GROMACS .gro file of C-alpha atoms in nm:
model
  350
    1MET     CA    1  -1.910   1.733  -1.309
    2SER     CA    2  -1.557   1.823  -1.431
    3ASN     CA    3  -1.267   1.580  -1.402
    4LEU     CA    4  -1.044   1.565  -1.104
    5ARG     CA    5  -0.714   1.707  -1.233
    6VAL     CA    6  -0.408   1.520  -1.106
    7GLY     CA    7  -0.032   1.577  -1.109
    8ILE     CA    8   0.204   1.287  -1.098
    9ILE     CA    9   0.528   1.347  -0.902
   10GLY     CA   10   0.806   1.112  -0.995
   11LEU     CA   11   0.836   0.904  -1.314
   12GLY     CA   12   1.000   0.583  -1.216
   13GLY     CA   13   0.857   0.255  -1.308
   14ILE     CA   14   0.561   0.257  -1.077
   15ALA     CA   15   0.429   0.579  -1.235
   16ARG     CA   16   0.318   0.384  -1.537
   17PRO     CA   17   0.050   0.173  -1.373
   18HIS     CA   18  -0.077   0.492  -1.204
   19CYS     CA   19  -0.099   0.666  -1.548
   20GLU     CA   20  -0.272   0.373  -1.710
   21ALA     CA   21  -0.531   0.347  -1.432
   22ILE     CA   22  -0.618   0.706  -1.461
   23ALA     CA   23  -0.628   0.688  -1.853
   24ASN     CA   24  -0.894   0.415  -1.818
   25LEU     CA   25  -1.106   0.579  -1.534
   26ASP     CA   26  -1.390   0.835  -1.577
   27GLY     CA   27  -1.389   1.151  -1.371
   28VAL     CA   28  -1.012   1.211  -1.342
   29GLU     CA   29  -0.719   1.324  -1.567
   30ILE     CA   30  -0.364   1.393  -1.545
   31VAL     CA   31  -0.272   1.744  -1.627
   32ALA     CA   32   0.104   1.765  -1.523
   33VAL     CA   33   0.390   1.556  -1.432
   34ALA     CA   34   0.709   1.633  -1.242
   35ASP     CA   35   1.050   1.472  -1.263
   36LEU     CA   36   1.424   1.594  -1.268
   37LEU     CA   37   1.478   1.423  -1.599
   38GLU     CA   38   1.352   1.592  -1.909
   39GLU     CA   39   1.360   1.278  -2.104
   40LYS     CA   40   1.113   1.106  -1.860
   41ARG     CA   41   0.889   1.412  -1.867
   42CYS     CA   42   0.870   1.414  -2.238
   43GLU     CA   43   0.810   1.037  -2.262
   44TYR     CA   44   0.507   1.046  -2.017
   45MET     CA   45   0.368   1.354  -2.167
   46ASP     CA   46   0.376   1.200  -2.511
   47ASN     CA   47   0.248   0.857  -2.409
   48TYR     CA   48  -0.034   0.986  -2.201
   49ASP     CA   49  -0.123   1.305  -2.364
   50ILE     CA   50  -0.024   1.513  -2.061
   51PRO     CA   51  -0.007   1.886  -2.136
   52ARG     CA   52   0.250   2.013  -1.884
   53GLY     CA   53   0.577   1.895  -1.722
   54TYR     CA   54   0.784   2.030  -1.449
   55ALA     CA   55   1.132   1.977  -1.337
   56THR     CA   56   1.055   1.994  -0.962
   57HIS     CA   57   0.755   1.905  -0.733
   58THR     CA   58   0.755   2.264  -0.601
   59GLU     CA   59   0.684   2.397  -0.960
   60LEU     CA   60   0.411   2.145  -0.990
   61LEU     CA   61   0.252   2.241  -0.661
   62GLU     CA   62   0.220   2.600  -0.776
   63ASP     CA   63  -0.008   2.491  -1.057
   64ASP     CA   64  -0.340   2.618  -0.937
   65GLU     CA   65  -0.530   2.375  -1.181
   66ILE     CA   66  -0.398   2.068  -1.005
   67GLU     CA   67  -0.638   1.936  -0.730
   68ALA     CA   68  -0.463   1.623  -0.624
   69VAL     CA   69  -0.122   1.457  -0.670
   70ALA     CA   70   0.036   1.114  -0.671
   71ILE     CA   71   0.362   1.091  -0.498
   72VAL     CA   72   0.552   0.793  -0.644
   73LEU     CA   73   0.921   0.866  -0.565
   74GLY     CA   74   1.163   0.679  -0.335
   75HIS     CA   75   1.049   0.586   0.023
   76GLN     CA   76   1.271   0.859   0.179
   77LEU     CA   77   1.097   1.134  -0.013
   78HIS     CA   78   0.735   1.049   0.082
   79HIS     CA   79   0.731   1.253   0.399
   80ARG     CA   80   0.861   1.594   0.266
   81LEU     CA   81   0.669   1.582  -0.071
   82THR     CA   82   0.347   1.477   0.103
   83VAL     CA   83   0.370   1.764   0.372
   84ASP     CA   84   0.461   2.010   0.088
   85ALA     CA   85   0.163   1.898  -0.127
   86CYS     CA   86  -0.089   1.911   0.164
   87ASN     CA   87   0.041   2.263   0.248
   88ALA     CA   88  -0.024   2.364  -0.107
   89GLY     CA   89  -0.395   2.244  -0.065
   90LYS     CA   90  -0.345   1.928  -0.278
   91HIS     CA   91  -0.525   1.589  -0.200
   92VAL     CA   92  -0.242   1.330  -0.184
   93LEU     CA   93  -0.218   0.964  -0.289
   94VAL     CA   94   0.120   0.860  -0.158
   95GLU     CA   95   0.290   0.522  -0.257
   96LYS     CA   96   0.375   0.265   0.009
   97PRO     CA   97   0.551   0.255   0.259
   98MET     CA   98   0.386   0.572   0.393
   99ALA     CA   99   0.713   0.697   0.538
  100ILE     CA  100   1.032   0.585   0.713
  101SER     CA  101   0.948   0.685   1.079
  102LEU     CA  102   0.622   0.725   1.281
  103ASP     CA  103   0.716   1.083   1.338
  104GLN     CA  104   0.705   1.139   0.964
  105CYS     CA  105   0.369   0.955   0.922
  106ASP     CA  106   0.229   1.180   1.206
  107ASP     CA  107   0.349   1.499   1.029
  108MET     CA  108   0.181   1.381   0.698
  109ILE     CA  109  -0.144   1.303   0.889
  110ALA     CA  110  -0.145   1.645   1.073
  111ALA     CA  111  -0.062   1.834   0.743
  112ALA     CA  112  -0.356   1.680   0.564
  113ALA     CA  113  -0.596   1.753   0.855
  114ALA     CA  114  -0.457   2.113   0.885
  115ASN     CA  115  -0.525   2.189   0.521
  116GLY     CA  116  -0.858   1.985   0.474
  117VAL     CA  117  -0.726   1.757   0.214
  118LYS     CA  118  -0.746   1.386   0.173
  119LEU     CA  119  -0.448   1.164   0.240
  120MET     CA  120  -0.450   0.801   0.111
  121VAL     CA  121  -0.160   0.542   0.101
  122GLY     CA  122  -0.122   0.342  -0.217
  123LEU     CA  123  -0.149  -0.019  -0.048
  124THR     CA  124  -0.233  -0.186  -0.375
  125GLN     CA  125  -0.314  -0.525  -0.207
  126HIS     CA  126  -0.640  -0.384  -0.089
  127PHE     CA  127  -0.760  -0.330  -0.435
  128TYR     CA  128  -0.684  -0.634  -0.650
  129GLY     CA  129  -0.990  -0.820  -0.780
  130THR     CA  130  -0.874  -1.126  -0.588
  131SER     CA  131  -0.833  -0.925  -0.258
  132VAL     CA  132  -1.170  -0.775  -0.289
  133LYS     CA  133  -1.353  -1.097  -0.344
  134ALA     CA  134  -1.163  -1.261  -0.058
  135LYS     CA  135  -1.261  -0.974   0.177
  136GLU     CA  136  -1.620  -0.991   0.052
  137ILE     CA  137  -1.627  -1.369   0.139
  138LEU     CA  138  -1.493  -1.301   0.479
  139ASP     CA  139  -1.724  -1.006   0.551
  140SER     CA  140  -2.025  -1.226   0.459
  141GLY     CA  141  -1.975  -1.450   0.753
  142VAL     CA  142  -2.023  -1.765   0.535
  143LEU     CA  143  -1.684  -1.894   0.671
  144GLY     CA  144  -1.751  -1.787   1.027
  145PRO     CA  145  -1.503  -1.592   1.247
  146ALA     CA  146  -1.145  -1.575   1.137
  147ILE     CA  147  -0.907  -1.786   1.365
  148THR     CA  148  -0.566  -1.726   1.202
  149GLY     CA  149  -0.392  -1.624   0.875
  150VAL     CA  150  -0.057  -1.668   0.704
  151CYS     CA  151   0.046  -1.422   0.435
  152TYR     CA  152   0.351  -1.466   0.209
  153MET     CA  153   0.538  -1.264  -0.039
  154SER     CA  154   0.832  -1.470  -0.146
  155LYS     CA  155   1.012  -1.362  -0.470
  156ASN     CA  156   1.330  -1.280  -0.636
  157TRP     CA  157   1.466  -0.973  -0.487
  158GLY     CA  158   1.610  -0.857  -0.821
  159TYR     CA  159   1.932  -0.731  -0.666
  160GLY     CA  160   2.114  -0.648  -0.993
  161SER     CA  161   1.848  -0.396  -1.109
  162ARG     CA  162   1.755  -0.270  -0.755
  163ARG     CA  163   1.831   0.089  -0.709
  164PRO     CA  164   2.081   0.186  -0.423
  165GLN     CA  165   1.805   0.349  -0.209
  166TYR     CA  166   1.616   0.035  -0.194
  167ARG     CA  167   1.912  -0.168  -0.093
  168SER     CA  168   1.971   0.084   0.213
  169ARG     CA  169   1.764   0.066   0.523
  170PHE     CA  170   1.889   0.421   0.604
  171HIS     CA  171   1.674   0.529   0.313
  172GLY     CA  172   1.368   0.307   0.392
  173GLY     CA  173   1.490   0.014   0.166
  174GLY     CA  174   1.496  -0.356   0.223
  175MET     CA  175   1.254  -0.643   0.156
  176TRP     CA  176   1.061  -0.573   0.479
  177MET     CA  177   0.993  -0.205   0.407
  178THR     CA  178   0.946  -0.253   0.024
  179ASN     CA  179   0.725  -0.561   0.011
  180GLY     CA  180   0.675  -0.669   0.372
  181VAL     CA  181   0.448  -0.360   0.388
  182HIS     CA  182   0.222  -0.535   0.138
  183VAL     CA  183   0.217  -0.855   0.345
  184VAL     CA  184   0.136  -0.683   0.679
  185ASP     CA  185  -0.136  -0.472   0.519
  186ARG     CA  186  -0.313  -0.758   0.343
  187LEU     CA  187  -0.290  -0.984   0.665
  188SER     CA  188  -0.411  -0.725   0.904
  189TRP     CA  189  -0.703  -0.634   0.669
  190VAL     CA  190  -0.826  -0.983   0.641
  191MET     CA  191  -0.792  -1.050   0.997
  192GLY     CA  192  -1.017  -0.752   1.057
  193SER     CA  193  -0.835  -0.590   1.351
  194GLN     CA  194  -0.561  -0.362   1.477
  195ALA     CA  195  -0.253  -0.527   1.592
  196VAL     CA  196  -0.136  -0.520   1.958
  197SER     CA  197   0.225  -0.682   1.940
  198VAL     CA  198   0.486  -0.827   1.712
  199SER     CA  199   0.748  -1.080   1.747
  200ALA     CA  200   0.988  -1.122   1.443
  201THR     CA  201   1.305  -1.226   1.293
  202ILE     CA  202   1.443  -1.006   1.026
  203GLY     CA  203   1.773  -1.033   0.843
  204ASN     CA  204   2.003  -1.009   0.532
  205ARG     CA  205   2.066  -1.372   0.434
  206ALA     CA  206   2.094  -1.383   0.059
  207HIS     CA  207   2.250  -1.050  -0.062
  208TYR     CA  208   2.525  -0.811   0.002
  209GLN     CA  209   2.332  -0.490   0.104
  210ALA     CA  210   2.280  -0.253   0.386
  211ALA     CA  211   1.916  -0.374   0.433
  212ASP     CA  212   1.727  -0.686   0.512
  213ASP     CA  213   1.606  -0.939   0.229
  214SER     CA  214   1.390  -1.179   0.462
  215ALA     CA  215   1.152  -1.146   0.747
  216THR     CA  216   0.896  -1.363   0.936
  217ALA     CA  217   0.673  -1.192   1.184
  218PHE     CA  218   0.412  -1.331   1.429
  219ILE     CA  219   0.138  -1.060   1.482
  220ARG     CA  220  -0.105  -1.058   1.765
  221TYR     CA  221  -0.438  -0.863   1.700
  222LYS     CA  222  -0.655  -0.673   1.937
  223ASN     CA  223  -0.966  -0.896   1.852
  224GLY     CA  224  -0.778  -1.210   1.993
  225THR     CA  225  -0.661  -1.355   1.668
  226SER     CA  226  -0.307  -1.383   1.524
  227GLY     CA  227  -0.129  -1.427   1.200
  228VAL     CA  228   0.217  -1.474   1.043
  229ALA     CA  229   0.361  -1.252   0.775
  230VAL     CA  230   0.642  -1.374   0.572
  231ALA     CA  231   0.840  -1.160   0.316
  232VAL     CA  232   1.150  -1.304   0.150
  233GLY     CA  233   1.344  -1.168  -0.137
  234TYR     CA  234   1.556  -1.467  -0.230
  235ALA     CA  235   1.838  -1.488  -0.495
  236ASP     CA  236   1.678  -1.791  -0.653
  237GLY     CA  237   1.374  -1.989  -0.594
  238GLY     CA  238   0.999  -2.022  -0.661
  239PRO     CA  239   0.764  -1.742  -0.586
  240ASN     CA  240   0.459  -1.759  -0.341
  241HIS     CA  241   0.217  -1.472  -0.297
  242GLU     CA  242  -0.055  -1.650  -0.130
  243CYS     CA  243  -0.269  -1.548   0.165
  244GLN     CA  244  -0.453  -1.808   0.364
  245VAL     CA  245  -0.714  -1.749   0.629
  246ILE     CA  246  -0.850  -2.035   0.852
  247CYS     CA  247  -1.199  -1.965   0.982
  248ALA     CA  248  -1.423  -2.143   1.216
  249ASN     CA  249  -1.654  -2.298   0.933
  250GLY     CA  250  -1.414  -2.285   0.638
  251SER     CA  251  -1.096  -2.167   0.486
  252LEU     CA  252  -0.986  -1.915   0.215
  253ARG     CA  253  -0.682  -1.893  -0.009
  254PHE     CA  254  -0.612  -1.625  -0.243
  255SER     CA  255  -0.334  -1.491  -0.467
  256GLU     CA  256  -0.289  -1.213  -0.733
  257SER     CA  257   0.073  -1.262  -0.847
  258GLY     CA  258   0.170  -1.568  -1.052
  259GLU     CA  259  -0.127  -1.802  -1.043
  260LYS     CA  260  -0.431  -1.575  -0.977
  261TYR     CA  261  -0.710  -1.732  -0.789
  262VAL     CA  262  -0.953  -1.740  -0.488
  263ARG     CA  263  -1.018  -2.056  -0.341
  264VAL     CA  264  -1.273  -2.161  -0.040
  265GLY     CA  265  -1.205  -2.464   0.150
  266LYS     CA  266  -1.512  -2.657   0.277
  267ASP     CA  267  -1.599  -3.043   0.320
  268ASN     CA  268  -1.228  -3.127   0.294
  269ARG     CA  269  -1.183  -2.987  -0.063
  270TRP     CA  270  -1.102  -2.653  -0.226
  271GLU     CA  271  -1.321  -2.496  -0.487
  272ASP     CA  272  -1.224  -2.185  -0.706
  273VAL     CA  273  -1.443  -1.882  -0.671
  274PRO     CA  274  -1.493  -1.645  -0.960
  275PHE     CA  275  -1.379  -1.284  -0.916
  276ASP     CA  276  -1.400  -0.954  -1.109
  277ASP     CA  277  -1.062  -0.852  -1.244
  278PRO     CA  278  -1.038  -0.476  -1.277
  279PRO     CA  279  -0.899  -0.329  -1.610
  280ASN     CA  280  -0.565  -0.274  -1.452
  281PRO     CA  281  -0.399  -0.338  -1.113
  282MET     CA  282  -0.454   0.037  -0.991
  283HIS     CA  283  -0.807   0.094  -1.125
  284ASN     CA  284  -0.983   0.035  -0.791
  285GLU     CA  285  -0.723   0.221  -0.609
  286TRP     CA  286  -0.769   0.539  -0.805
  287LYS     CA  287  -1.160   0.480  -0.814
  288GLY     CA  288  -1.151   0.487  -0.424
  289PHE     CA  289  -0.931   0.791  -0.411
  290VAL     CA  290  -1.142   0.989  -0.642
  291GLU     CA  291  -1.460   0.883  -0.475
  292ALA     CA  292  -1.322   0.994  -0.137
  293ILE     CA  293  -1.248   1.349  -0.266
  294ARG     CA  294  -1.579   1.370  -0.448
  295LYS     CA  295  -1.806   1.261  -0.177
  296ASP     CA  296  -1.581   1.399   0.109
  297ILE     CA  297  -1.558   1.057   0.282
  298GLU     CA  298  -1.267   0.869   0.449
  299PRO     CA  299  -1.019   0.720   0.186
  300PRO     CA  300  -1.009   0.343   0.170
  301THR     CA  301  -0.658   0.329   0.300
  302PRO     CA  302  -0.625   0.667   0.480
  303GLY     CA  303  -0.314   0.796   0.650
  304GLU     CA  304  -0.419   0.648   0.993
  305TRP     CA  305  -0.426   0.306   0.837
  306GLY     CA  306  -0.093   0.360   0.651
  307ARG     CA  307   0.060   0.472   0.983
  308HIS     CA  308  -0.070   0.160   1.163
  309VAL     CA  309   0.099  -0.076   0.906
  310MET     CA  310   0.418   0.112   0.958
  311GLU     CA  311   0.388   0.093   1.329
  312ILE     CA  312   0.371  -0.298   1.288
  313LEU     CA  313   0.678  -0.299   1.058
  314PHE     CA  314   0.887  -0.086   1.289
  315ALA     CA  315   0.793  -0.293   1.591
  316ALA     CA  316   0.885  -0.611   1.394
  317GLU     CA  317   1.229  -0.462   1.331
  318GLN     CA  318   1.268  -0.371   1.711
  319SER     CA  319   1.163  -0.730   1.800
  320SER     CA  320   1.422  -0.888   1.573
  321ILE     CA  321   1.699  -0.662   1.736
  322SER     CA  322   1.599  -0.734   2.080
  323GLY     CA  323   1.484  -1.093   2.049
  324ARG     CA  324   1.159  -1.001   2.241
  325GLU     CA  325   0.800  -0.959   2.156
  326VAL     CA  326   0.729  -0.584   2.113
  327PRO     CA  327   0.387  -0.429   2.217
  328LEU     CA  328   0.270  -0.148   1.984
  329ALA     CA  329   0.260   0.204   2.126
  330SER     CA  330  -0.115   0.195   2.121
  331GLY     CA  331  -0.091  -0.110   2.360
  332GLY     CA  332  -0.433  -0.251   2.446
  333GLN     CA  333  -0.628   0.046   2.335
  334TRP     CA  334  -0.787   0.096   2.005
  335THR     CA  335  -0.680   0.377   1.777
  336HIS     CA  336  -0.983   0.565   1.633
  337GLN     CA  337  -1.094   0.786   1.352
  338GLN     CA  338  -1.043   1.155   1.413
  339SER     CA  339  -1.182   1.324   1.112
  340GLY     CA  340  -1.547   1.269   1.182
  341THR     CA  341  -1.619   1.210   0.805
  342PRO     CA  342  -1.836   0.941   0.659
  343VAL     CA  343  -1.677   0.604   0.554
  344ASN     CA  344  -1.701   0.404   0.245
  345ILE     CA  345  -1.925   0.115   0.300
  346ASP     CA  346  -1.749  -0.104   0.040
  347HIS     CA  347  -1.390  -0.074   0.165
  348GLY     CA  348  -1.177   0.038   0.451
  349TRP     CA  349  -1.039  -0.074   0.791
  350ILE     CA  350  -1.313  -0.354   0.839
   0.00000   0.00000   0.00000
């Protein structure tokens, strides 16, 4: 079987781990990149032996050899570029956050469905070795049903090097959209349910910018559990990236950044659990995307899941403004798969 031929759209810092993952993965290769800056195009073409470079995404999408694209530009560009790529018949892996409004998310999902292509959102927290092992433990049932969870991403916001669009909520920036998306995704995944409502406090407390830098959200889930998501971009402090799940017959703690670990709590003590570390942070993500295309199955983090994560994020913002708990639009009903495609038994919504 020939390799899946991929184009990378946008060559900022996050493009590098995407390229490194593909370079170390069988069955996929990068055949083109697109970026407005010629210097960036040449750098990536030289470093990763990529044959073609284009100044715009429209030129890249006209390349008939390309079967799939990775969209790794600013948050405010995800919607337009994804729709264009789907309409060009390309499978799409789009970086988080999926988009900056639910209408945009719906457009992206509809474009993928209309053109018969896969749409996957790059929610990396699903794919780390620590996260995979943690979910494996929870799914095994050895700890019993989950009762509650607390998920953190507390780190230096890096204001001085943060690009303007990421310091502007108008463009989809701020700590909550940029990194809170990871916290909400990870928490919701390990709690094993869709959310029903959110109560949150979100604000700008440490930096001069037109977006938030801190958020705490209490999320109720449709299976009767609840959890807390904390995302703080401080000016100075100590980082915390841990997720903790308290279950009926034990507890679980895991973290990828900083100290890397998976720990199970039983008999009033914590024990480290070994886990498989992939060759690079996006290895499992790209492996899942390629598999979804090759086998015609639902991607591990499909557009519908990415939309649900965004629905939680937007509801949290509404709650912070109103001072009230905000029900999600889906209310007490469950959203459901519409594609009718098989699912990956090793990964996904549950």
